[in-house]
Amino acid sequence: MPELPDVEGFREVLDSCARGKRIERVEVHDAGVLHGVTVARLGRALQGRRFAEPARHGKWLLARTDGPTLMMHFGMTGQLVCCRAGDPPDPHDRVVLALGREELRFRDQRKLQGLWLAEDPDADVARILHGQGPDALSLDRAAFKDLLSRRRGRVKAALTDQSVLAGLGNLLADEILWRAGLRPTRRADRLDDAELGRLHSEMR
């Protein structure tokens, strides 16, 4: 399952492949990955737009343009791939954004999440991300300690609850806890300052 580092990697792919480039064509090969938007509306909204600097919040990738923002969530098996135009298609390429010599391909085998269109880059993004906690990499040590010290459940559950902290999944949480020398079953509100500090350092 793509977690925060994977989605950050997809953000870098998007930035290096598409930033400043014009979307010449939108090809939807499987509308099952579209959420709240039709194929026709997606094409009208994006064709002719230029990609701006992308952003990430937790496991969400925000593909900003000079108009709407295309929001991507990769679920269990999603990927964002930069290909040369004319490269052989993959059977799991669901949406292709043609950029001239390159193409951005949203590739996903299981289709558990997909693409959302935020036509208002402020209000719609906020609506779609409603309920998400702060991005895991955005918190300084003091804010992180304050957040976890108020959680009464298990520390792993707090780390992987996207409404508490956005971006971490099971694999990453297990690795962070192991590196910090903490059992996943420890209560978050019973960790001392040193333990919370180690946890924050390993998360960063």
Short mmCIF file of C-alpha atoms in Angstrom, two decimals:
data_model
loop_
_atom_site.label_atom_id
_atom_site.label_comp_id
_atom_site.label_asym_id
_atom_site.label_seq_id
_atom_site.Cartn_x
_atom_site.Cartn_y
_atom_site.Cartn_z
CA MET A 1 0.00 0.00 0.00
CA PRO A 2 1.47 3.41 -0.94
CA GLU A 3 2.25 5.37 2.21
CA LEU A 4 3.65 8.84 2.80
CA PRO A 5 7.14 8.21 1.32
CA ASP A 6 5.62 6.59 -1.78
CA VAL A 7 3.22 9.48 -2.33
CA GLU A 8 6.08 11.92 -1.85
CA GLY A 9 7.85 9.98 -4.59
CA PHE A 10 4.80 10.36 -6.84
CA ARG A 11 4.83 14.09 -6.07
CA GLU A 12 8.42 14.23 -7.30
CA VAL A 13 7.47 12.29 -10.44
CA LEU A 14 4.66 14.74 -11.12
CA ASP A 15 6.91 17.75 -10.50
CA SER A 16 9.74 16.57 -12.76
CA CYS A 17 7.51 15.20 -15.52
CA ALA A 18 4.67 17.69 -15.74
CA ARG A 19 5.29 20.98 -13.96
CA GLY A 20 4.79 23.86 -16.40
CA LYS A 21 3.50 21.57 -19.15
CA ARG A 22 0.15 21.83 -20.87
CA ILE A 23 -2.37 18.99 -20.70
CA GLU A 24 -3.09 18.30 -24.35
CA ARG A 25 -5.47 15.42 -23.89
CA VAL A 26 -7.21 13.48 -21.12
CA GLU A 27 -7.80 9.78 -21.76
CA VAL A 28 -9.96 7.86 -19.31
CA HIS A 29 -9.68 4.12 -19.87
CA ASP A 30 -11.63 3.17 -16.75
CA ALA A 31 -14.16 5.59 -15.27
CA GLY A 32 -14.30 3.42 -12.16
CA VAL A 33 -11.41 5.40 -10.68
CA LEU A 34 -13.24 8.73 -10.99
CA HIS A 35 -15.05 10.05 -7.92
CA GLY A 36 -17.68 12.76 -8.17
CA VAL A 37 -16.78 13.71 -11.73
CA THR A 38 -17.71 12.39 -15.17
CA VAL A 39 -15.28 11.58 -17.95
CA ALA A 40 -16.53 14.53 -20.01
CA ARG A 41 -16.32 17.00 -17.13
CA LEU A 42 -12.82 15.88 -16.23
CA GLY A 43 -11.68 16.39 -19.80
CA ARG A 44 -13.26 19.83 -20.09
CA ALA A 45 -11.77 20.93 -16.78
CA LEU A 46 -8.21 19.79 -17.46
CA GLN A 47 -7.57 20.00 -21.19
CA GLY A 48 -5.45 23.04 -21.99
CA ARG A 49 -4.44 23.62 -18.37
CA ARG A 50 -0.82 23.77 -17.25
CA PHE A 51 0.50 21.89 -14.27
CA ALA A 52 1.75 24.02 -11.38
CA GLU A 53 3.84 22.99 -8.37
CA PRO A 54 2.29 19.84 -6.87
CA ALA A 55 1.64 19.28 -3.19
CA ARG A 56 0.95 16.37 -0.86
CA HIS A 57 -1.12 15.94 2.28
CA GLY A 58 -0.73 12.59 3.98
CA LYS A 59 -1.49 9.94 1.36
CA TRP A 60 -3.13 12.45 -0.98
CA LEU A 61 -1.35 13.95 -3.99
CA LEU A 62 -2.55 17.36 -5.14
CA ALA A 63 -1.84 17.85 -8.85
CA ARG A 64 -2.34 21.60 -9.09
CA THR A 65 -2.90 23.36 -12.39
CA ASP A 66 -3.53 26.97 -13.40
CA GLY A 67 -7.19 26.09 -12.89
CA PRO A 68 -8.57 23.13 -10.94
CA THR A 69 -6.62 20.69 -8.81
CA LEU A 70 -6.64 16.98 -9.61
CA MET A 71 -6.49 15.02 -6.36
CA MET A 72 -5.12 11.48 -6.32
CA HIS A 73 -5.35 8.78 -3.68
CA PHE A 74 -3.49 5.57 -4.47
CA GLY A 75 -5.32 3.08 -2.27
CA MET A 76 -3.57 -0.29 -2.13
CA THR A 77 -1.98 -0.56 -5.57
CA GLY A 78 -2.02 2.86 -7.24
CA GLN A 79 0.96 4.47 -8.94
CA LEU A 80 1.74 7.61 -10.93
CA VAL A 81 4.07 6.91 -13.83
CA CYS A 82 5.79 9.25 -16.28
CA CYS A 83 6.17 7.67 -19.72
CA ARG A 84 7.20 8.77 -23.16
CA ALA A 85 4.29 9.24 -25.53
CA GLY A 86 3.91 6.04 -27.50
CA ASP A 87 5.31 3.74 -24.81
CA PRO A 88 3.31 0.50 -24.66
CA PRO A 89 0.28 0.81 -22.36
CA ASP A 90 -0.05 -1.17 -19.17
CA PRO A 91 -3.34 -3.05 -18.71
CA HIS A 92 -3.84 -1.17 -15.43
CA ASP A 93 -3.42 2.34 -16.87
CA ARG A 94 -6.74 3.91 -15.86
CA VAL A 95 -6.23 7.58 -16.77
CA VAL A 96 -3.62 9.09 -19.10
CA LEU A 97 -2.76 12.79 -19.26
CA ALA A 98 -0.96 13.58 -22.53
CA LEU A 99 1.69 16.30 -22.19
CA GLY A 100 3.27 16.27 -25.64
CA ARG A 101 6.35 14.08 -25.58
CA GLU A 102 5.46 12.67 -22.17
CA GLU A 103 2.42 11.16 -20.55
CA LEU A 104 1.34 10.92 -16.93
CA ARG A 105 -0.39 7.62 -16.28
CA PHE A 106 -2.49 6.84 -13.23
CA ARG A 107 -2.01 3.10 -12.90
CA ASP A 108 -3.97 1.00 -10.41
CA GLN A 109 -4.71 -2.71 -10.34
CA ARG A 110 -7.34 -2.88 -7.60
CA LYS A 111 -9.00 0.54 -8.02
CA LEU A 112 -9.78 1.05 -4.33
CA GLN A 113 -9.37 4.84 -4.52
CA GLY A 114 -8.65 7.04 -7.54
CA LEU A 115 -9.10 10.62 -8.74
CA TRP A 116 -11.16 13.58 -7.51
CA LEU A 117 -11.52 16.95 -9.24
CA ALA A 118 -11.30 20.07 -7.07
CA GLU A 119 -12.64 22.75 -9.40
CA ASP A 120 -12.29 25.34 -6.64
CA PRO A 121 -8.67 24.79 -5.57
CA ASP A 122 -9.37 26.08 -2.08
CA ALA A 123 -12.91 25.13 -1.05
CA ASP A 124 -13.06 21.78 -2.87
CA VAL A 125 -9.64 20.65 -1.66
CA ALA A 126 -10.63 21.51 1.91
CA ARG A 127 -13.92 19.63 1.49
CA ILE A 128 -12.25 16.50 0.10
CA LEU A 129 -9.57 16.53 2.80
CA HIS A 130 -12.10 17.22 5.56
CA GLY A 131 -11.48 14.90 8.48
CA GLN A 132 -7.78 14.42 7.72
CA GLY A 133 -5.37 15.17 10.51
CA PRO A 134 -2.20 17.22 10.02
CA ASP A 135 0.39 15.83 7.65
CA ALA A 136 2.82 13.62 9.55
CA LEU A 137 5.85 15.59 8.33
CA SER A 138 4.35 18.99 9.12
CA LEU A 139 4.45 18.66 12.91
CA ASP A 140 7.35 19.88 15.00
CA ARG A 141 8.29 17.93 18.10
CA ALA A 142 6.15 19.98 20.49
CA ALA A 143 3.02 19.70 18.35
CA PHE A 144 3.59 15.97 17.86
CA LYS A 145 3.97 15.38 21.60
CA ASP A 146 0.83 17.39 22.33
CA LEU A 147 -1.15 15.46 19.73
CA LEU A 148 -0.18 11.97 20.92
CA SER A 149 -0.32 12.73 24.63
CA ARG A 150 -4.06 13.36 24.26
CA ARG A 151 -4.74 9.93 22.68
CA ARG A 152 -5.81 7.21 25.11
CA GLY A 153 -5.59 4.28 22.73
CA ARG A 154 -2.64 2.27 21.48
CA VAL A 155 0.17 4.27 19.98
CA LYS A 156 0.10 2.36 16.68
CA ALA A 157 -3.61 3.04 16.31
CA ALA A 158 -2.96 6.75 16.85
CA LEU A 159 -0.15 6.81 14.29
CA THR A 160 -2.24 5.11 11.60
CA ASP A 161 -5.50 6.96 12.23
CA GLN A 162 -5.67 9.39 9.30
CA SER A 163 -7.96 11.71 11.26
CA VAL A 164 -5.22 12.08 13.87
CA LEU A 165 -2.10 12.05 11.71
CA ALA A 166 -2.21 11.86 7.91
CA GLY A 167 0.22 9.75 5.93
CA LEU A 168 1.28 6.73 7.98
CA GLY A 169 0.09 3.19 7.35
CA ASN A 170 0.73 -0.13 9.04
CA LEU A 171 4.14 -0.89 7.55
CA LEU A 172 5.61 2.54 8.21
CA ALA A 173 4.14 2.74 11.72
CA ASP A 174 5.61 -0.67 12.60
CA GLU A 175 9.06 0.39 11.37
CA ILE A 176 8.94 3.73 13.21
CA LEU A 177 7.90 2.06 16.46
CA TRP A 178 10.57 -0.61 16.13
CA ARG A 179 13.28 1.99 15.51
CA ALA A 180 12.05 3.98 18.48
CA GLY A 181 12.09 0.86 20.68
CA LEU A 182 8.38 1.04 21.50
CA ARG A 183 5.72 -1.66 21.53
CA PRO A 184 2.75 -0.92 19.25
CA THR A 185 0.38 -1.78 22.10
CA ARG A 186 1.66 0.97 24.43
CA ARG A 187 -0.91 3.61 25.28
CA ALA A 188 -0.07 6.84 23.52
CA ASP A 189 -0.94 9.02 26.51
CA ARG A 190 1.45 7.07 28.74
CA LEU A 191 4.59 7.67 26.69
CA ASP A 192 7.09 9.93 28.41
CA ASP A 193 8.80 12.91 26.79
CA ALA A 194 11.89 10.92 25.81
CA GLU A 195 9.81 8.20 24.15
CA LEU A 196 7.70 10.74 22.28
CA GLY A 197 10.87 12.50 21.19
CA ARG A 198 12.36 9.27 19.80
CA LEU A 199 9.11 8.52 18.03
CA HIS A 200 9.04 11.95 16.40
CA SER A 201 12.68 11.66 15.34
CA GLU A 202 12.11 8.27 13.70
CA MET A 203 8.98 9.52 11.96
CA ARG A 204 10.95 12.39 10.42
#
